[in-house]
Amino acid sequence: MLKRIAVFLLLICFVVFLGAFLLVYMPYWFKNESYPLEYSEAVNRYSEEYGIDSAFVYAVIRTESHFDPNAVSDAGAIGLMQIIEDSFDWVSKRLGEDELCFNDMFIPENSIRYGCFMLGYLYDKYGSYELAAAAYHSGMGEVDSWISSGTVDKSSPDTADFKGSNTRHYVGKIMRAYDKYSEIEGRS
C-alpha cells in the first residue's frame, strides 16, 4: 500500500514538474519556431539600407515563403520574398543592376536585397505598412486606384476598405506577423 502511494506521489510530482516546465519554456520555443529570424545578416543590412523595418521584412518572408529559399508560387514568384519576374525587372532597372538574372532570386541574399528595395520604395510611396503590403501583393496600380477613387484613405488606411478578400487576408497575415516580430525584437 505504501509503495502504491509513493509511486502515485512520484507520478504527481513528475506531472507537476512537467507542467511547470512546459508552462515556462513552451511559449519561448513556440515563438522561436513559429517566427524564425533566419538570414538576419542580410535582413538587417538591406532593411537598414532601404529604410524598412526588419520586423516587417521578416513578416513578409514568413508570409510569402515560410523561409524556404526555393519556394515557387503558382503565379511564378520565386525565392524567400517571392519576387515575380516583372518586379525583378523593375527593381533591377532602378538599382542599375544587370549582372543578375531572375533565377538569382533563389539566392537568399539577392531575394532579400530586391524585396527590401521594393518594400522600402512602397513604404516611402504610401507611408504605411498596410498599403506597402497591399501593393507588394496586388501591385501599385491596384493600390493607386483605391487611393485615387477615394476607396482607401492614404493617411489612415483601413484594411476593411481594401478591395479583394485575398489582399485583405494577406495584409492581415503580414500585419499580425509584423506585430509578433516587433514583439520578439523587443519593440512592442
JSON list of C-alpha atoms in Angstrom, two decimals:
[
{"chain": "A", "resi": 1, "resn": "MET", "atom": "CA", "xyz": [0.00, 0.00, 0.00]},
{"chain": "A", "resi": 2, "resn": "LEU", "atom": "CA", "xyz": [2.80, 2.45, 0.89]},
{"chain": "A", "resi": 3, "resn": "LYS", "atom": "CA", "xyz": [4.56, 1.51, -2.30]},
{"chain": "A", "resi": 4, "resn": "ARG", "atom": "CA", "xyz": [1.48, 2.48, -4.35]},
{"chain": "A", "resi": 5, "resn": "ILE", "atom": "CA", "xyz": [1.15, 5.81, -2.53]},
{"chain": "A", "resi": 6, "resn": "ALA", "atom": "CA", "xyz": [4.85, 6.56, -3.11]},
{"chain": "A", "resi": 7, "resn": "VAL", "atom": "CA", "xyz": [4.55, 5.73, -6.82]},
{"chain": "A", "resi": 8, "resn": "PHE", "atom": "CA", "xyz": [1.40, 7.84, -7.06]},
{"chain": "A", "resi": 9, "resn": "LEU", "atom": "CA", "xyz": [3.12, 10.81, -5.33]},
{"chain": "A", "resi": 10, "resn": "LEU", "atom": "CA", "xyz": [6.15, 10.48, -7.61]},
{"chain": "A", "resi": 11, "resn": "LEU", "atom": "CA", "xyz": [3.85, 10.45, -10.62]},
{"chain": "A", "resi": 12, "resn": "ILE", "atom": "CA", "xyz": [2.06, 13.57, -9.40]},
{"chain": "A", "resi": 13, "resn": "CYS", "atom": "CA", "xyz": [5.40, 15.33, -8.78]},
{"chain": "A", "resi": 14, "resn": "PHE", "atom": "CA", "xyz": [6.55, 14.40, -12.27]},
{"chain": "A", "resi": 15, "resn": "VAL", "atom": "CA", "xyz": [3.33, 15.71, -13.86]},
{"chain": "A", "resi": 16, "resn": "VAL", "atom": "CA", "xyz": [3.55, 18.98, -11.86]},
{"chain": "A", "resi": 17, "resn": "PHE", "atom": "CA", "xyz": [7.24, 19.40, -12.81]},
{"chain": "A", "resi": 18, "resn": "LEU", "atom": "CA", "xyz": [6.49, 18.67, -16.48]},
{"chain": "A", "resi": 19, "resn": "GLY", "atom": "CA", "xyz": [3.56, 21.09, -16.46]},
{"chain": "A", "resi": 20, "resn": "ALA", "atom": "CA", "xyz": [5.68, 23.84, -14.90]},
{"chain": "A", "resi": 21, "resn": "PHE", "atom": "CA", "xyz": [8.50, 23.19, -17.37]},
{"chain": "A", "resi": 22, "resn": "LEU", "atom": "CA", "xyz": [6.15, 23.39, -20.35]},
{"chain": "A", "resi": 23, "resn": "LEU", "atom": "CA", "xyz": [4.46, 26.48, -18.98]},
{"chain": "A", "resi": 24, "resn": "VAL", "atom": "CA", "xyz": [7.79, 28.28, -18.70]},
{"chain": "A", "resi": 25, "resn": "TYR", "atom": "CA", "xyz": [9.61, 27.07, -21.83]},
{"chain": "A", "resi": 26, "resn": "MET", "atom": "CA", "xyz": [6.88, 26.27, -24.35]},
{"chain": "A", "resi": 27, "resn": "PRO", "atom": "CA", "xyz": [5.99, 29.90, -25.20]},
{"chain": "A", "resi": 28, "resn": "TYR", "atom": "CA", "xyz": [9.68, 30.67, -25.84]},
{"chain": "A", "resi": 29, "resn": "TRP", "atom": "CA", "xyz": [10.09, 27.58, -28.03]},
{"chain": "A", "resi": 30, "resn": "PHE", "atom": "CA", "xyz": [6.82, 28.17, -29.89]},
{"chain": "A", "resi": 31, "resn": "LYS", "atom": "CA", "xyz": [7.64, 31.81, -30.62]},
{"chain": "A", "resi": 32, "resn": "ASN", "atom": "CA", "xyz": [11.11, 30.93, -31.94]},
{"chain": "A", "resi": 33, "resn": "GLU", "atom": "CA", "xyz": [9.81, 28.05, -34.04]},
{"chain": "A", "resi": 34, "resn": "SER", "atom": "CA", "xyz": [6.82, 29.95, -35.40]},
{"chain": "A", "resi": 35, "resn": "TYR", "atom": "CA", "xyz": [8.62, 33.24, -36.02]},
{"chain": "A", "resi": 36, "resn": "PRO", "atom": "CA", "xyz": [12.18, 32.42, -37.09]},
{"chain": "A", "resi": 37, "resn": "LEU", "atom": "CA", "xyz": [14.84, 35.07, -37.55]},
{"chain": "A", "resi": 38, "resn": "GLU", "atom": "CA", "xyz": [16.84, 33.36, -40.27]},
{"chain": "A", "resi": 39, "resn": "TYR", "atom": "CA", "xyz": [19.03, 35.32, -42.70]},
{"chain": "A", "resi": 40, "resn": "SER", "atom": "CA", "xyz": [19.39, 38.07, -40.09]},
{"chain": "A", "resi": 41, "resn": "GLU", "atom": "CA", "xyz": [22.62, 39.47, -41.53]},
{"chain": "A", "resi": 42, "resn": "ALA", "atom": "CA", "xyz": [21.04, 40.13, -44.94]},
{"chain": "A", "resi": 43, "resn": "VAL", "atom": "CA", "xyz": [17.71, 41.24, -43.47]},
{"chain": "A", "resi": 44, "resn": "ASN", "atom": "CA", "xyz": [19.38, 43.73, -41.15]},
{"chain": "A", "resi": 45, "resn": "ARG", "atom": "CA", "xyz": [21.75, 45.06, -43.81]},
{"chain": "A", "resi": 46, "resn": "TYR", "atom": "CA", "xyz": [19.17, 45.59, -46.55]},
{"chain": "A", "resi": 47, "resn": "SER", "atom": "CA", "xyz": [16.30, 46.71, -44.32]},
{"chain": "A", "resi": 48, "resn": "GLU", "atom": "CA", "xyz": [18.57, 49.44, -42.97]},
{"chain": "A", "resi": 49, "resn": "GLU", "atom": "CA", "xyz": [19.92, 50.32, -46.42]},
{"chain": "A", "resi": 50, "resn": "TYR", "atom": "CA", "xyz": [16.42, 50.69, -47.91]},
{"chain": "A", "resi": 51, "resn": "GLY", "atom": "CA", "xyz": [14.72, 52.21, -44.85]},
{"chain": "A", "resi": 52, "resn": "ILE", "atom": "CA", "xyz": [12.29, 49.44, -43.96]},
{"chain": "A", "resi": 53, "resn": "ASP", "atom": "CA", "xyz": [11.70, 47.88, -40.54]},
{"chain": "A", "resi": 54, "resn": "SER", "atom": "CA", "xyz": [13.43, 44.49, -40.27]},
{"chain": "A", "resi": 55, "resn": "ALA", "atom": "CA", "xyz": [10.39, 43.10, -38.42]},
{"chain": "A", "resi": 56, "resn": "PHE", "atom": "CA", "xyz": [8.28, 43.94, -41.48]},
{"chain": "A", "resi": 57, "resn": "VAL", "atom": "CA", "xyz": [10.78, 42.19, -43.76]},
{"chain": "A", "resi": 58, "resn": "TYR", "atom": "CA", "xyz": [10.66, 39.07, -41.58]},
{"chain": "A", "resi": 59, "resn": "ALA", "atom": "CA", "xyz": [6.85, 39.22, -41.66]},
{"chain": "A", "resi": 60, "resn": "VAL", "atom": "CA", "xyz": [6.88, 39.31, -45.47]},
{"chain": "A", "resi": 61, "resn": "ILE", "atom": "CA", "xyz": [9.38, 36.42, -45.73]},
{"chain": "A", "resi": 62, "resn": "ARG", "atom": "CA", "xyz": [7.37, 34.33, -43.26]},
{"chain": "A", "resi": 63, "resn": "THR", "atom": "CA", "xyz": [4.11, 35.01, -45.09]},
{"chain": "A", "resi": 64, "resn": "GLU", "atom": "CA", "xyz": [5.46, 34.70, -48.63]},
{"chain": "A", "resi": 65, "resn": "SER", "atom": "CA", "xyz": [7.75, 31.65, -48.42]},
{"chain": "A", "resi": 66, "resn": "HIS", "atom": "CA", "xyz": [7.90, 30.42, -44.83]},
{"chain": "A", "resi": 67, "resn": "PHE", "atom": "CA", "xyz": [11.68, 30.94, -45.09]},
{"chain": "A", "resi": 68, "resn": "ASP", "atom": "CA", "xyz": [12.02, 28.48, -47.99]},
{"chain": "A", "resi": 69, "resn": "PRO", "atom": "CA", "xyz": [14.56, 29.96, -50.44]},
{"chain": "A", "resi": 70, "resn": "ASN", "atom": "CA", "xyz": [13.38, 27.55, -53.14]},
{"chain": "A", "resi": 71, "resn": "ALA", "atom": "CA", "xyz": [9.70, 28.47, -52.91]},
{"chain": "A", "resi": 72, "resn": "VAL", "atom": "CA", "xyz": [7.83, 28.94, -56.19]},
{"chain": "A", "resi": 73, "resn": "SER", "atom": "CA", "xyz": [4.25, 30.23, -56.30]},
{"chain": "A", "resi": 74, "resn": "ASP", "atom": "CA", "xyz": [1.52, 29.41, -58.82]},
{"chain": "A", "resi": 75, "resn": "ALA", "atom": "CA", "xyz": [1.95, 32.98, -60.11]},
{"chain": "A", "resi": 76, "resn": "GLY", "atom": "CA", "xyz": [5.64, 32.32, -60.84]},
{"chain": "A", "resi": 77, "resn": "ALA", "atom": "CA", "xyz": [7.05, 34.26, -57.88]},
{"chain": "A", "resi": 78, "resn": "ILE", "atom": "CA", "xyz": [10.28, 32.76, -56.57]},
{"chain": "A", "resi": 79, "resn": "GLY", "atom": "CA", "xyz": [12.61, 32.80, -53.60]},
{"chain": "A", "resi": 80, "resn": "LEU", "atom": "CA", "xyz": [12.29, 33.91, -50.00]},
{"chain": "A", "resi": 81, "resn": "MET", "atom": "CA", "xyz": [10.47, 37.11, -50.82]},
{"chain": "A", "resi": 82, "resn": "GLN", "atom": "CA", "xyz": [8.50, 35.69, -53.75]},
{"chain": "A", "resi": 83, "resn": "ILE", "atom": "CA", "xyz": [9.65, 38.12, -56.42]},
{"chain": "A", "resi": 84, "resn": "ILE", "atom": "CA", "xyz": [7.83, 37.89, -59.78]},
{"chain": "A", "resi": 85, "resn": "GLU", "atom": "CA", "xyz": [9.75, 38.48, -62.99]},
{"chain": "A", "resi": 86, "resn": "ASP", "atom": "CA", "xyz": [8.16, 41.89, -63.68]},
{"chain": "A", "resi": 87, "resn": "SER", "atom": "CA", "xyz": [9.15, 43.07, -60.19]},
{"chain": "A", "resi": 88, "resn": "PHE", "atom": "CA", "xyz": [12.64, 41.68, -60.68]},
{"chain": "A", "resi": 89, "resn": "ASP", "atom": "CA", "xyz": [12.99, 43.68, -63.91]},
{"chain": "A", "resi": 90, "resn": "TRP", "atom": "CA", "xyz": [11.56, 46.82, -62.25]},
{"chain": "A", "resi": 91, "resn": "VAL", "atom": "CA", "xyz": [13.97, 46.61, -59.27]},
{"chain": "A", "resi": 92, "resn": "SER", "atom": "CA", "xyz": [16.94, 45.71, -61.49]},
{"chain": "A", "resi": 93, "resn": "LYS", "atom": "CA", "xyz": [16.33, 48.82, -63.59]},
{"chain": "A", "resi": 94, "resn": "ARG", "atom": "CA", "xyz": [16.13, 51.08, -60.53]},
{"chain": "A", "resi": 95, "resn": "LEU", "atom": "CA", "xyz": [19.25, 49.57, -58.99]},
{"chain": "A", "resi": 96, "resn": "GLY", "atom": "CA", "xyz": [21.12, 49.75, -62.29]},
{"chain": "A", "resi": 97, "resn": "GLU", "atom": "CA", "xyz": [21.71, 46.04, -61.89]},
{"chain": "A", "resi": 98, "resn": "ASP", "atom": "CA", "xyz": [22.42, 43.91, -64.94]},
{"chain": "A", "resi": 99, "resn": "GLU", "atom": "CA", "xyz": [24.57, 41.07, -63.56]},
{"chain": "A", "resi": 100, "resn": "LEU", "atom": "CA", "xyz": [21.69, 39.10, -62.05]},
{"chain": "A", "resi": 101, "resn": "CYS", "atom": "CA", "xyz": [19.05, 37.03, -63.79]},
{"chain": "A", "resi": 102, "resn": "PHE", "atom": "CA", "xyz": [15.58, 36.26, -62.47]},
{"chain": "A", "resi": 103, "resn": "ASN", "atom": "CA", "xyz": [16.60, 32.81, -61.17]},
{"chain": "A", "resi": 104, "resn": "ASP", "atom": "CA", "xyz": [19.14, 34.52, -58.90]},
{"chain": "A", "resi": 105, "resn": "MET", "atom": "CA", "xyz": [16.14, 35.34, -56.70]},
{"chain": "A", "resi": 106, "resn": "PHE", "atom": "CA", "xyz": [16.50, 31.78, -55.36]},
{"chain": "A", "resi": 107, "resn": "ILE", "atom": "CA", "xyz": [19.68, 33.02, -53.63]},
{"chain": "A", "resi": 108, "resn": "PRO", "atom": "CA", "xyz": [18.52, 34.38, -50.25]},
{"chain": "A", "resi": 109, "resn": "GLU", "atom": "CA", "xyz": [20.85, 37.41, -50.27]},
{"chain": "A", "resi": 110, "resn": "ASN", "atom": "CA", "xyz": [19.54, 38.54, -53.67]},
{"chain": "A", "resi": 111, "resn": "SER", "atom": "CA", "xyz": [15.90, 37.91, -52.84]},
{"chain": "A", "resi": 112, "resn": "ILE", "atom": "CA", "xyz": [16.19, 39.85, -49.58]},
{"chain": "A", "resi": 113, "resn": "ARG", "atom": "CA", "xyz": [18.00, 42.73, -51.27]},
{"chain": "A", "resi": 114, "resn": "TYR", "atom": "CA", "xyz": [15.40, 43.04, -54.03]},
{"chain": "A", "resi": 115, "resn": "GLY", "atom": "CA", "xyz": [12.49, 42.53, -51.65]},
{"chain": "A", "resi": 116, "resn": "CYS", "atom": "CA", "xyz": [13.81, 45.14, -49.20]},
{"chain": "A", "resi": 117, "resn": "PHE", "atom": "CA", "xyz": [14.33, 47.62, -52.03]},
{"chain": "A", "resi": 118, "resn": "MET", "atom": "CA", "xyz": [10.76, 47.10, -53.19]},
{"chain": "A", "resi": 119, "resn": "LEU", "atom": "CA", "xyz": [9.28, 47.26, -49.67]},
{"chain": "A", "resi": 120, "resn": "GLY", "atom": "CA", "xyz": [11.26, 50.41, -48.91]},
{"chain": "A", "resi": 121, "resn": "TYR", "atom": "CA", "xyz": [10.04, 52.00, -52.12]},
{"chain": "A", "resi": 122, "resn": "LEU", "atom": "CA", "xyz": [6.43, 51.03, -51.38]},
{"chain": "A", "resi": 123, "resn": "TYR", "atom": "CA", "xyz": [6.62, 52.28, -47.81]},
{"chain": "A", "resi": 124, "resn": "ASP", "atom": "CA", "xyz": [8.08, 55.60, -48.97]},
{"chain": "A", "resi": 125, "resn": "LYS", "atom": "CA", "xyz": [5.37, 55.90, -51.63]},
{"chain": "A", "resi": 126, "resn": "TYR", "atom": "CA", "xyz": [2.37, 55.01, -49.45]},
{"chain": "A", "resi": 127, "resn": "GLY", "atom": "CA", "xyz": [3.52, 55.89, -45.93]},
{"chain": "A", "resi": 128, "resn": "SER", "atom": "CA", "xyz": [2.08, 52.81, -44.23]},
{"chain": "A", "resi": 129, "resn": "TYR", "atom": "CA", "xyz": [2.99, 49.18, -43.86]},
{"chain": "A", "resi": 130, "resn": "GLU", "atom": "CA", "xyz": [-0.60, 48.15, -44.65]},
{"chain": "A", "resi": 131, "resn": "LEU", "atom": "CA", "xyz": [-0.56, 49.87, -48.05]},
{"chain": "A", "resi": 132, "resn": "ALA", "atom": "CA", "xyz": [3.00, 48.73, -48.73]},
{"chain": "A", "resi": 133, "resn": "ALA", "atom": "CA", "xyz": [1.94, 45.11, -48.07]},
{"chain": "A", "resi": 134, "resn": "ALA", "atom": "CA", "xyz": [-1.16, 45.52, -50.25]},
{"chain": "A", "resi": 135, "resn": "ALA", "atom": "CA", "xyz": [0.95, 46.90, -53.12]},
{"chain": "A", "resi": 136, "resn": "TYR", "atom": "CA", "xyz": [3.55, 44.14, -52.68]},
{"chain": "A", "resi": 137, "resn": "HIS", "atom": "CA", "xyz": [0.74, 41.62, -53.05]},
{"chain": "A", "resi": 138, "resn": "SER", "atom": "CA", "xyz": [-1.62, 43.25, -55.56]},
{"chain": "A", "resi": 139, "resn": "GLY", "atom": "CA", "xyz": [0.57, 45.79, -57.32]},
{"chain": "A", "resi": 140, "resn": "MET", "atom": "CA", "xyz": [0.99, 49.54, -57.14]},
{"chain": "A", "resi": 141, "resn": "GLY", "atom": "CA", "xyz": [-1.64, 50.13, -59.83]},
{"chain": "A", "resi": 142, "resn": "GLU", "atom": "CA", "xyz": [-4.29, 48.47, -57.71]},
{"chain": "A", "resi": 143, "resn": "VAL", "atom": "CA", "xyz": [-3.43, 50.44, -54.59]},
{"chain": "A", "resi": 144, "resn": "ASP", "atom": "CA", "xyz": [-3.15, 53.68, -56.58]},
{"chain": "A", "resi": 145, "resn": "SER", "atom": "CA", "xyz": [-6.66, 53.10, -57.93]},
{"chain": "A", "resi": 146, "resn": "TRP", "atom": "CA", "xyz": [-8.07, 52.61, -54.40]},
{"chain": "A", "resi": 147, "resn": "ILE", "atom": "CA", "xyz": [-6.50, 55.88, -53.30]},
{"chain": "A", "resi": 148, "resn": "SER", "atom": "CA", "xyz": [-7.46, 57.90, -56.38]},
{"chain": "A", "resi": 149, "resn": "SER", "atom": "CA", "xyz": [-11.07, 56.66, -56.24]},
{"chain": "A", "resi": 150, "resn": "GLY", "atom": "CA", "xyz": [-11.33, 57.50, -52.54]},
{"chain": "A", "resi": 151, "resn": "THR", "atom": "CA", "xyz": [-11.95, 53.87, -51.59]},
{"chain": "A", "resi": 152, "resn": "VAL", "atom": "CA", "xyz": [-8.90, 53.97, -49.31]},
{"chain": "A", "resi": 153, "resn": "ASP", "atom": "CA", "xyz": [-7.66, 56.97, -47.34]},
{"chain": "A", "resi": 154, "resn": "LYS", "atom": "CA", "xyz": [-3.88, 57.04, -47.73]},
{"chain": "A", "resi": 155, "resn": "SER", "atom": "CA", "xyz": [-3.42, 58.99, -44.48]},
{"chain": "A", "resi": 156, "resn": "SER", "atom": "CA", "xyz": [-5.24, 56.37, -42.38]},
{"chain": "A", "resi": 157, "resn": "PRO", "atom": "CA", "xyz": [-5.82, 53.19, -44.38]},
{"chain": "A", "resi": 158, "resn": "ASP", "atom": "CA", "xyz": [-8.36, 50.69, -43.09]},
{"chain": "A", "resi": 159, "resn": "THR", "atom": "CA", "xyz": [-7.74, 47.18, -44.40]},
{"chain": "A", "resi": 160, "resn": "ALA", "atom": "CA", "xyz": [-11.51, 46.59, -44.45]},
{"chain": "A", "resi": 161, "resn": "ASP", "atom": "CA", "xyz": [-11.60, 49.07, -47.37]},
{"chain": "A", "resi": 162, "resn": "PHE", "atom": "CA", "xyz": [-9.06, 47.10, -49.42]},
{"chain": "A", "resi": 163, "resn": "LYS", "atom": "CA", "xyz": [-10.67, 45.50, -52.45]},
{"chain": "A", "resi": 164, "resn": "GLY", "atom": "CA", "xyz": [-10.32, 41.74, -52.73]},
{"chain": "A", "resi": 165, "resn": "SER", "atom": "CA", "xyz": [-10.58, 39.29, -49.87]},
{"chain": "A", "resi": 166, "resn": "ASN", "atom": "CA", "xyz": [-7.20, 37.77, -50.80]},
{"chain": "A", "resi": 167, "resn": "THR", "atom": "CA", "xyz": [-5.49, 41.12, -50.38]},
{"chain": "A", "resi": 168, "resn": "ARG", "atom": "CA", "xyz": [-7.27, 41.85, -47.09]},
{"chain": "A", "resi": 169, "resn": "HIS", "atom": "CA", "xyz": [-6.33, 38.39, -45.82]},
{"chain": "A", "resi": 170, "resn": "TYR", "atom": "CA", "xyz": [-2.72, 38.77, -46.99]},
{"chain": "A", "resi": 171, "resn": "VAL", "atom": "CA", "xyz": [-2.29, 42.19, -45.37]},
{"chain": "A", "resi": 172, "resn": "GLY", "atom": "CA", "xyz": [-3.86, 40.87, -42.15]},
{"chain": "A", "resi": 173, "resn": "LYS", "atom": "CA", "xyz": [-1.37, 37.99, -42.06]},
{"chain": "A", "resi": 174, "resn": "ILE", "atom": "CA", "xyz": [1.54, 40.36, -42.72]},
{"chain": "A", "resi": 175, "resn": "MET", "atom": "CA", "xyz": [0.47, 42.79, -40.00]},
{"chain": "A", "resi": 176, "resn": "ARG", "atom": "CA", "xyz": [-0.08, 40.04, -37.40]},
{"chain": "A", "resi": 177, "resn": "ALA", "atom": "CA", "xyz": [3.37, 38.63, -38.18]},
{"chain": "A", "resi": 178, "resn": "TYR", "atom": "CA", "xyz": [4.83, 42.14, -38.09]},
{"chain": "A", "resi": 179, "resn": "ASP", "atom": "CA", "xyz": [3.38, 42.66, -34.61]},
{"chain": "A", "resi": 180, "resn": "LYS", "atom": "CA", "xyz": [4.88, 39.33, -33.44]},
{"chain": "A", "resi": 181, "resn": "TYR", "atom": "CA", "xyz": [8.30, 40.10, -34.92]},
{"chain": "A", "resi": 182, "resn": "SER", "atom": "CA", "xyz": [8.23, 43.56, -33.34]},
{"chain": "A", "resi": 183, "resn": "GLU", "atom": "CA", "xyz": [7.46, 41.88, -30.01]},
{"chain": "A", "resi": 184, "resn": "ILE", "atom": "CA", "xyz": [10.30, 39.37, -30.48]},
{"chain": "A", "resi": 185, "resn": "GLU", "atom": "CA", "xyz": [12.70, 42.18, -31.28]},
{"chain": "A", "resi": 186, "resn": "GLY", "atom": "CA", "xyz": [11.53, 43.88, -28.07]},
{"chain": "A", "resi": 187, "resn": "ARG", "atom": "CA", "xyz": [9.81, 46.84, -29.67]},
{"chain": "A", "resi": 188, "resn": "SER", "atom": "CA", "xyz": [6.16, 46.31, -28.82]}
]
